[in-house]
mmCIF file with all atom_site columns, C-alpha atoms in Angstrom:
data_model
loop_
_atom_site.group_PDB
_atom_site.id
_atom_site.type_symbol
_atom_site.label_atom_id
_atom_site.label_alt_id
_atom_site.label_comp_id
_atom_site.label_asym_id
_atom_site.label_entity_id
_atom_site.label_seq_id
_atom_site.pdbx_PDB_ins_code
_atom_site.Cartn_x
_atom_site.Cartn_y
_atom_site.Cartn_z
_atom_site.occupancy
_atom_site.B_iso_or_equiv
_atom_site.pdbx_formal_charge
_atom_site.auth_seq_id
_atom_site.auth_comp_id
_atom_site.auth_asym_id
_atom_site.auth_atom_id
_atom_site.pdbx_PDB_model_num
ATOM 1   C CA . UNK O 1 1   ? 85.093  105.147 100.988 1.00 55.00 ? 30  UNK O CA 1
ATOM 2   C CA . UNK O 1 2   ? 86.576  103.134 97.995  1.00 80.00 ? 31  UNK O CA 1
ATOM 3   C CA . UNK O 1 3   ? 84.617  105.937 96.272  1.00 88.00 ? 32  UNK O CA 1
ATOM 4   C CA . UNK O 1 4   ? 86.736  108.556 97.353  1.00 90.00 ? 33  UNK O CA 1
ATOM 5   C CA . UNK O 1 5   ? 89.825  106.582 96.417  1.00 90.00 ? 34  UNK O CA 1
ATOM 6   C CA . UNK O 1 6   ? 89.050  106.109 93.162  1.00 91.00 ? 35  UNK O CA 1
ATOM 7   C CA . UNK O 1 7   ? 88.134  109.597 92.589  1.00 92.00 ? 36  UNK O CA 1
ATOM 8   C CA . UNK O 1 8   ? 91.493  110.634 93.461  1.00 92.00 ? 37  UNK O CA 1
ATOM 9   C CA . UNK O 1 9   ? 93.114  107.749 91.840  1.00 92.00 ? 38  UNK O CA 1
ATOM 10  C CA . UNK O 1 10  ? 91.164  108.277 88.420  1.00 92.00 ? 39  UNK O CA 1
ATOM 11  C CA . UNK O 1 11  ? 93.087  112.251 88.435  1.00 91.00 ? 40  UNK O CA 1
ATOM 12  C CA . UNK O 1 12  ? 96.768  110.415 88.640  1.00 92.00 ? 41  UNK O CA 1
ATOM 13  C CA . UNK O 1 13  ? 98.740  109.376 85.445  1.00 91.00 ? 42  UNK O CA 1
ATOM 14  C CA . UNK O 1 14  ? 99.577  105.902 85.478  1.00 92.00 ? 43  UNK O CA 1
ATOM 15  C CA . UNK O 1 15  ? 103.926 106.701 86.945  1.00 92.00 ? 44  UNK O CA 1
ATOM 16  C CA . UNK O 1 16  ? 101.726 108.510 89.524  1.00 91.00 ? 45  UNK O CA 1
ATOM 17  C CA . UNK O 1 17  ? 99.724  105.167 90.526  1.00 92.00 ? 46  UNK O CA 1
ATOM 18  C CA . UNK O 1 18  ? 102.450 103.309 90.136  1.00 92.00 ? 47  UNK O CA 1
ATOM 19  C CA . UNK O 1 19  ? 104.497 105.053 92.636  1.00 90.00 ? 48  UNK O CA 1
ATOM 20  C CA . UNK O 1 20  ? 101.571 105.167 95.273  1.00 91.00 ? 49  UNK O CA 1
ATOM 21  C CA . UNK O 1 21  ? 100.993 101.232 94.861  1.00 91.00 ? 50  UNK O CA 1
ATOM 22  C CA . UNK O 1 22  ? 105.060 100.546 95.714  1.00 90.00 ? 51  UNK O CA 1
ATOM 23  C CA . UNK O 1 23  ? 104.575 103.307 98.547  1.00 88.00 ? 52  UNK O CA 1
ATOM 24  C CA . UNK O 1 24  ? 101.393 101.066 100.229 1.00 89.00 ? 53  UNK O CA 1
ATOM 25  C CA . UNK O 1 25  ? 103.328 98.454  99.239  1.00 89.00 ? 54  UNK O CA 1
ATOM 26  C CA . UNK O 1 26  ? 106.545 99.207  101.266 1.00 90.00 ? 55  UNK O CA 1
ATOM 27  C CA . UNK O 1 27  ? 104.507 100.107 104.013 1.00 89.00 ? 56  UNK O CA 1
ATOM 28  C CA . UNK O 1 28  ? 103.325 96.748  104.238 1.00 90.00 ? 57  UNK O CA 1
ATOM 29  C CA . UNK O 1 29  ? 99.303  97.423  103.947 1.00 90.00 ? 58  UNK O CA 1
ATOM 30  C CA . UNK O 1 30  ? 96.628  95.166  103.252 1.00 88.00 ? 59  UNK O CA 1
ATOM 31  C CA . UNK O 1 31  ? 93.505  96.693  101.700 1.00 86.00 ? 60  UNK O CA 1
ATOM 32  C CA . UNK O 1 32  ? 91.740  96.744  104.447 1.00 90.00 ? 61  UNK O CA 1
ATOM 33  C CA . UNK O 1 33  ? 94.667  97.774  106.594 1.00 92.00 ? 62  UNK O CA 1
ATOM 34  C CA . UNK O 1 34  ? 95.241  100.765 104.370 1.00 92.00 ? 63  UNK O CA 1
ATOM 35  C CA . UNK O 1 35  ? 91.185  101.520 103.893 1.00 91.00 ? 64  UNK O CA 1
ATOM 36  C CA . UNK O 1 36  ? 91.172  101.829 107.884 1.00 92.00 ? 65  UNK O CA 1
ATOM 37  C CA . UNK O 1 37  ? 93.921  104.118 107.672 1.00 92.00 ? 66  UNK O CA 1
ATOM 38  C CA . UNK O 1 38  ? 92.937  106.110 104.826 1.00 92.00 ? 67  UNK O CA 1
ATOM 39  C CA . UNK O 1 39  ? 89.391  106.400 106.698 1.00 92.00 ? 68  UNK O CA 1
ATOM 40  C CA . UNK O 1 40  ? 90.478  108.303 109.435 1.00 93.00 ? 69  UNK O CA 1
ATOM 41  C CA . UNK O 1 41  ? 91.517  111.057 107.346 1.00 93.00 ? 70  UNK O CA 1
ATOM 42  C CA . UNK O 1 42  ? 87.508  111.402 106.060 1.00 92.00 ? 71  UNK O CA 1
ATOM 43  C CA . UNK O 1 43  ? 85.330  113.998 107.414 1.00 88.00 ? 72  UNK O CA 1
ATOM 44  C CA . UNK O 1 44  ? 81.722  115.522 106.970 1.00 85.00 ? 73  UNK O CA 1
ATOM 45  C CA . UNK O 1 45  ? 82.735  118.471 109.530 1.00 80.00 ? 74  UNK O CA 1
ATOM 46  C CA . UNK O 1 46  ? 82.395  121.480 106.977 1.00 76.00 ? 75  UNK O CA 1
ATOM 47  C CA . UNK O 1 47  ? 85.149  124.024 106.605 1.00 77.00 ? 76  UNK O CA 1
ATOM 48  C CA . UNK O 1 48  ? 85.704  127.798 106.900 1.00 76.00 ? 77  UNK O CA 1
ATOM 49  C CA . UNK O 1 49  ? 86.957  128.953 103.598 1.00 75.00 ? 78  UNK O CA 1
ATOM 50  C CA . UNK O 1 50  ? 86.890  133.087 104.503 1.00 75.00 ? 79  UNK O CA 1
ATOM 51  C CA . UNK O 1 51  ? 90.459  133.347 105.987 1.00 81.00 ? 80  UNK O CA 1
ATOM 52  C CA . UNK O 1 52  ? 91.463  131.454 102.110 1.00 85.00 ? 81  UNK O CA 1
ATOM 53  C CA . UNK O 1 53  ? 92.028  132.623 98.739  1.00 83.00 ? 82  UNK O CA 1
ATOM 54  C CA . UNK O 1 54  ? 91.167  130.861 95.647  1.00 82.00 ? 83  UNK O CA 1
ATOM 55  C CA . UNK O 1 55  ? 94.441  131.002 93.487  1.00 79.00 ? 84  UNK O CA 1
ATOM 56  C CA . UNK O 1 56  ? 93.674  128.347 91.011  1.00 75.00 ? 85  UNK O CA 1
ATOM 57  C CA . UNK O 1 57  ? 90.838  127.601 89.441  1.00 78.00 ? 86  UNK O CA 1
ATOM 58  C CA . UNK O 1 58  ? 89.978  124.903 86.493  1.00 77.00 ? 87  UNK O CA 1
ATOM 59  C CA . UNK O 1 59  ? 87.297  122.869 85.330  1.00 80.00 ? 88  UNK O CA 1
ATOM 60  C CA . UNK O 1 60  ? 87.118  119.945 87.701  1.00 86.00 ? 89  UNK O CA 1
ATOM 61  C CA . UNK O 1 61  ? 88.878  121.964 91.081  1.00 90.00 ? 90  UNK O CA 1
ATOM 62  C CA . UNK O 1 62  ? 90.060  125.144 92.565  1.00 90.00 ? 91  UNK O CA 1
ATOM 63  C CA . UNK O 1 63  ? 92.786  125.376 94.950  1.00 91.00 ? 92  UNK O CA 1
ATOM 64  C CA . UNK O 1 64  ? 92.743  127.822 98.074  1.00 89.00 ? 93  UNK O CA 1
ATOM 65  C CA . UNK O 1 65  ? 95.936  129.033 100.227 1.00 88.00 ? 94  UNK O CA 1
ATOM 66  C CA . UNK O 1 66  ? 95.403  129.910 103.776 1.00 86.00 ? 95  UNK O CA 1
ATOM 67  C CA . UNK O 1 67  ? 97.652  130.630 106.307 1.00 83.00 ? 96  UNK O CA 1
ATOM 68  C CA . UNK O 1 68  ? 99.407  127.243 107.341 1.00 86.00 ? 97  UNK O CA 1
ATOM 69  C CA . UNK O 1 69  ? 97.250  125.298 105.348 1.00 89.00 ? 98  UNK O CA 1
ATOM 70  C CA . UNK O 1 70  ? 95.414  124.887 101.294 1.00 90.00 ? 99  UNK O CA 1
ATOM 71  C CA . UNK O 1 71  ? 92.085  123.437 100.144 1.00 91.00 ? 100 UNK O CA 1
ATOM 72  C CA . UNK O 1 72  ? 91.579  120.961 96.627  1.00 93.00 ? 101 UNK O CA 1
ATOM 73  C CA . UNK O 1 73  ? 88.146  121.648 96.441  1.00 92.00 ? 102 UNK O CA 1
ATOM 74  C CA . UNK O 1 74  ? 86.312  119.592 93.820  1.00 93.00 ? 103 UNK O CA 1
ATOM 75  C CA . UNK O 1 75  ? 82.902  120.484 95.032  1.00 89.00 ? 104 UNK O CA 1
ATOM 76  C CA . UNK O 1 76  ? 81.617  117.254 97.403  1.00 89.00 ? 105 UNK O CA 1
ATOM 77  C CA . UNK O 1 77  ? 85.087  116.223 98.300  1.00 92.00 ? 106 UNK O CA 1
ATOM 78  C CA . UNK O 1 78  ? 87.641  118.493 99.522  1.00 93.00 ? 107 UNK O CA 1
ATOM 79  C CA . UNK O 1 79  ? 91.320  117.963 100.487 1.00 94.00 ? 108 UNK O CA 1
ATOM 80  C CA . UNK O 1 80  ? 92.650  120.024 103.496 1.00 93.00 ? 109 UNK O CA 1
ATOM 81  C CA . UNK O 1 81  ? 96.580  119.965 103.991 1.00 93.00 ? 110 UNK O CA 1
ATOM 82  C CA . UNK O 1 82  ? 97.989  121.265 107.103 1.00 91.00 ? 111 UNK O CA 1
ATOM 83  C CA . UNK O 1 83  ? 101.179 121.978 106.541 1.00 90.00 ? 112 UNK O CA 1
ATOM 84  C CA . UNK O 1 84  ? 104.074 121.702 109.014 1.00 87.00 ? 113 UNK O CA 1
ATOM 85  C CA . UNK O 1 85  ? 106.219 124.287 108.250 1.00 80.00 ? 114 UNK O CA 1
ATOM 86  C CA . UNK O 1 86  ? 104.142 127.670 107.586 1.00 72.00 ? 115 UNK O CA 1
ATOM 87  C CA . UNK O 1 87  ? 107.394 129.163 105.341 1.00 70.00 ? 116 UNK O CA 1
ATOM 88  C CA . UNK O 1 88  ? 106.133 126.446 102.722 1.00 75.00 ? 117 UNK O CA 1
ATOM 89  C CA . UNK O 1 89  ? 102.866 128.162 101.349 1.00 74.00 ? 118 UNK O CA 1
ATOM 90  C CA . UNK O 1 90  ? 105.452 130.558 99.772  1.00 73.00 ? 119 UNK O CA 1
ATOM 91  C CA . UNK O 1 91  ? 107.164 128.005 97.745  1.00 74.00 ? 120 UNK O CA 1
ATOM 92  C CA . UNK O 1 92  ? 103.264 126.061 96.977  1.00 76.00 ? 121 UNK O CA 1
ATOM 93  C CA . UNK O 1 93  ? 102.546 128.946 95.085  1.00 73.00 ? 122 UNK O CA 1
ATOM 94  C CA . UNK O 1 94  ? 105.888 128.562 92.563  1.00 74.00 ? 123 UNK O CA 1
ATOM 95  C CA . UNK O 1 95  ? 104.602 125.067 92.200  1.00 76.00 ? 124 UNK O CA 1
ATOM 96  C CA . UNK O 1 96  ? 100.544 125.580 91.905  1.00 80.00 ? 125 UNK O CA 1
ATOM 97  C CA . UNK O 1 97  ? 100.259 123.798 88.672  1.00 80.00 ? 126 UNK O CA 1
ATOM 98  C CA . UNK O 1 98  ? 101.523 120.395 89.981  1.00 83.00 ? 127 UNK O CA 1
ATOM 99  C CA . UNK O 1 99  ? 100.246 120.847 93.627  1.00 86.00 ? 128 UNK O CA 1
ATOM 100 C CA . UNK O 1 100 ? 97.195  118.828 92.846  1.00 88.00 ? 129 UNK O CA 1
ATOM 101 C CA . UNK O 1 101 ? 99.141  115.832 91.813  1.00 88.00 ? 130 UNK O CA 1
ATOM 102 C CA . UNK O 1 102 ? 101.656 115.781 94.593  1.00 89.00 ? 131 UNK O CA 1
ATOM 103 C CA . UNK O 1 103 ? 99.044  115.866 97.194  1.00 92.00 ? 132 UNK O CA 1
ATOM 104 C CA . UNK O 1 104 ? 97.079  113.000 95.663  1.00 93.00 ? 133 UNK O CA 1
ATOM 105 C CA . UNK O 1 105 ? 100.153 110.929 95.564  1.00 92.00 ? 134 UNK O CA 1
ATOM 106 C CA . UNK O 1 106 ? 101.324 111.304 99.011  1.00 92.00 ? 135 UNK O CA 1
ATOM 107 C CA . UNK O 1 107 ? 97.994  111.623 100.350 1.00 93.00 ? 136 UNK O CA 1
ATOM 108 C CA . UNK O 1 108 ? 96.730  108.112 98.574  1.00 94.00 ? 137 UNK O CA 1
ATOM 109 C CA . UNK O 1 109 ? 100.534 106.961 99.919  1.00 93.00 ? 138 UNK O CA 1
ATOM 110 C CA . UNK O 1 110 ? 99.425  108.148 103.470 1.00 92.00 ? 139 UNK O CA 1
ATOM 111 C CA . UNK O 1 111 ? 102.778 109.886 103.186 1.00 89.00 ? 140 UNK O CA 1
ATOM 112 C CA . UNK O 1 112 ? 103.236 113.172 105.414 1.00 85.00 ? 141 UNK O CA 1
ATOM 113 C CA . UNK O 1 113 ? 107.049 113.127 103.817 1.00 83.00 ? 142 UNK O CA 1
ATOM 114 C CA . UNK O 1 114 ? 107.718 114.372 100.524 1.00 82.00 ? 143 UNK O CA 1
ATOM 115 C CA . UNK O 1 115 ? 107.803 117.312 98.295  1.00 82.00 ? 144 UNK O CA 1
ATOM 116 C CA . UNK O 1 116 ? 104.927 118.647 100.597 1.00 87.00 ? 145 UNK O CA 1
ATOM 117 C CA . UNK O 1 117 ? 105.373 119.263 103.977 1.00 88.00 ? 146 UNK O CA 1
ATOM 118 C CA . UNK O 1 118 ? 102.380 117.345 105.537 1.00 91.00 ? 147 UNK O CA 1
ATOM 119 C CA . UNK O 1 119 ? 101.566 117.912 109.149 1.00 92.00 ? 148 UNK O CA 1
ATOM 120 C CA . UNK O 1 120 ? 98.113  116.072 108.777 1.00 93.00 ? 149 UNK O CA 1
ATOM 121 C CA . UNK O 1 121 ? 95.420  115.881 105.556 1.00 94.00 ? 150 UNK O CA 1
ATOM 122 C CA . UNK O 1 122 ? 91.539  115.812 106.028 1.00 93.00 ? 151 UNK O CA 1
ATOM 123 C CA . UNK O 1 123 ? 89.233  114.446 103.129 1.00 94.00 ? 152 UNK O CA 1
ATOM 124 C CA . UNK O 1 124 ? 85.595  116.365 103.546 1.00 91.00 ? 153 UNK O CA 1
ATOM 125 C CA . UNK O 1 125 ? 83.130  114.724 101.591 1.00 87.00 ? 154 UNK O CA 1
ATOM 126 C CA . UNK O 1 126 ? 80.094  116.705 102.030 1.00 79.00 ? 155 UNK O CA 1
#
């Protein structure tokens, strides 16, 4: 698992880090306590990409809109967002380039509030 976390750690700037550690921080976790948490979010159930469509693509990731929902897929691991108000997809797409590093910061903070609207985030790691 602290595989995972790195991974997704290693693609943040160091501001980016920074602002996840005070986040954990102000939420009062311990490691382990925040490891546990972080765990529950992990998955090996695989996902059904045909209702998505691949609008981004680079070298390490593409990113997939569905209907209430997008995909960071970086081949074994994949992010799933659920999002909890279906109008924001719309506004995602205006912000595609930097929608990879706002979900890894509030997903690493375990935060459903911020620029994305978060209903609930599943990390498959095939």
């Amino acid at each position: 698992m602290n595989e995972i976390i790195n991974f997704f750690k290693n693609k943040l700037k160091k501001k980016d880090l920074e602002r996840v550690e005070r986040c954990i921080v102000n939420k009062r976790f311990t490691l382990e306590s925040y490891e546990r948490e972080f765990e529950k979010h992990i998955t090996n159930t695989p996902l059904d990409l045909s209702p998505c469509r691949n609008i981004k693509h680079e070298n390490d990731h593409n990113i997939l809109l569905c209907t209430n929902s997008y995909i960071i897929d970086y081949g074994k691991i994949k992010i799933k967002v659920d999002l909890s108000d279906s109008a924001a997809i719309e506004l995602l797409e205006y912000n595609i380039d930097a929608l990879e590093y706002m979900t890894l910061v509030q997903i690493l903070s375990l935060s459903k509030e911020g620029a994305i609207p978060i209903r609930d985030f599943y990390i498959i790691n095939d």
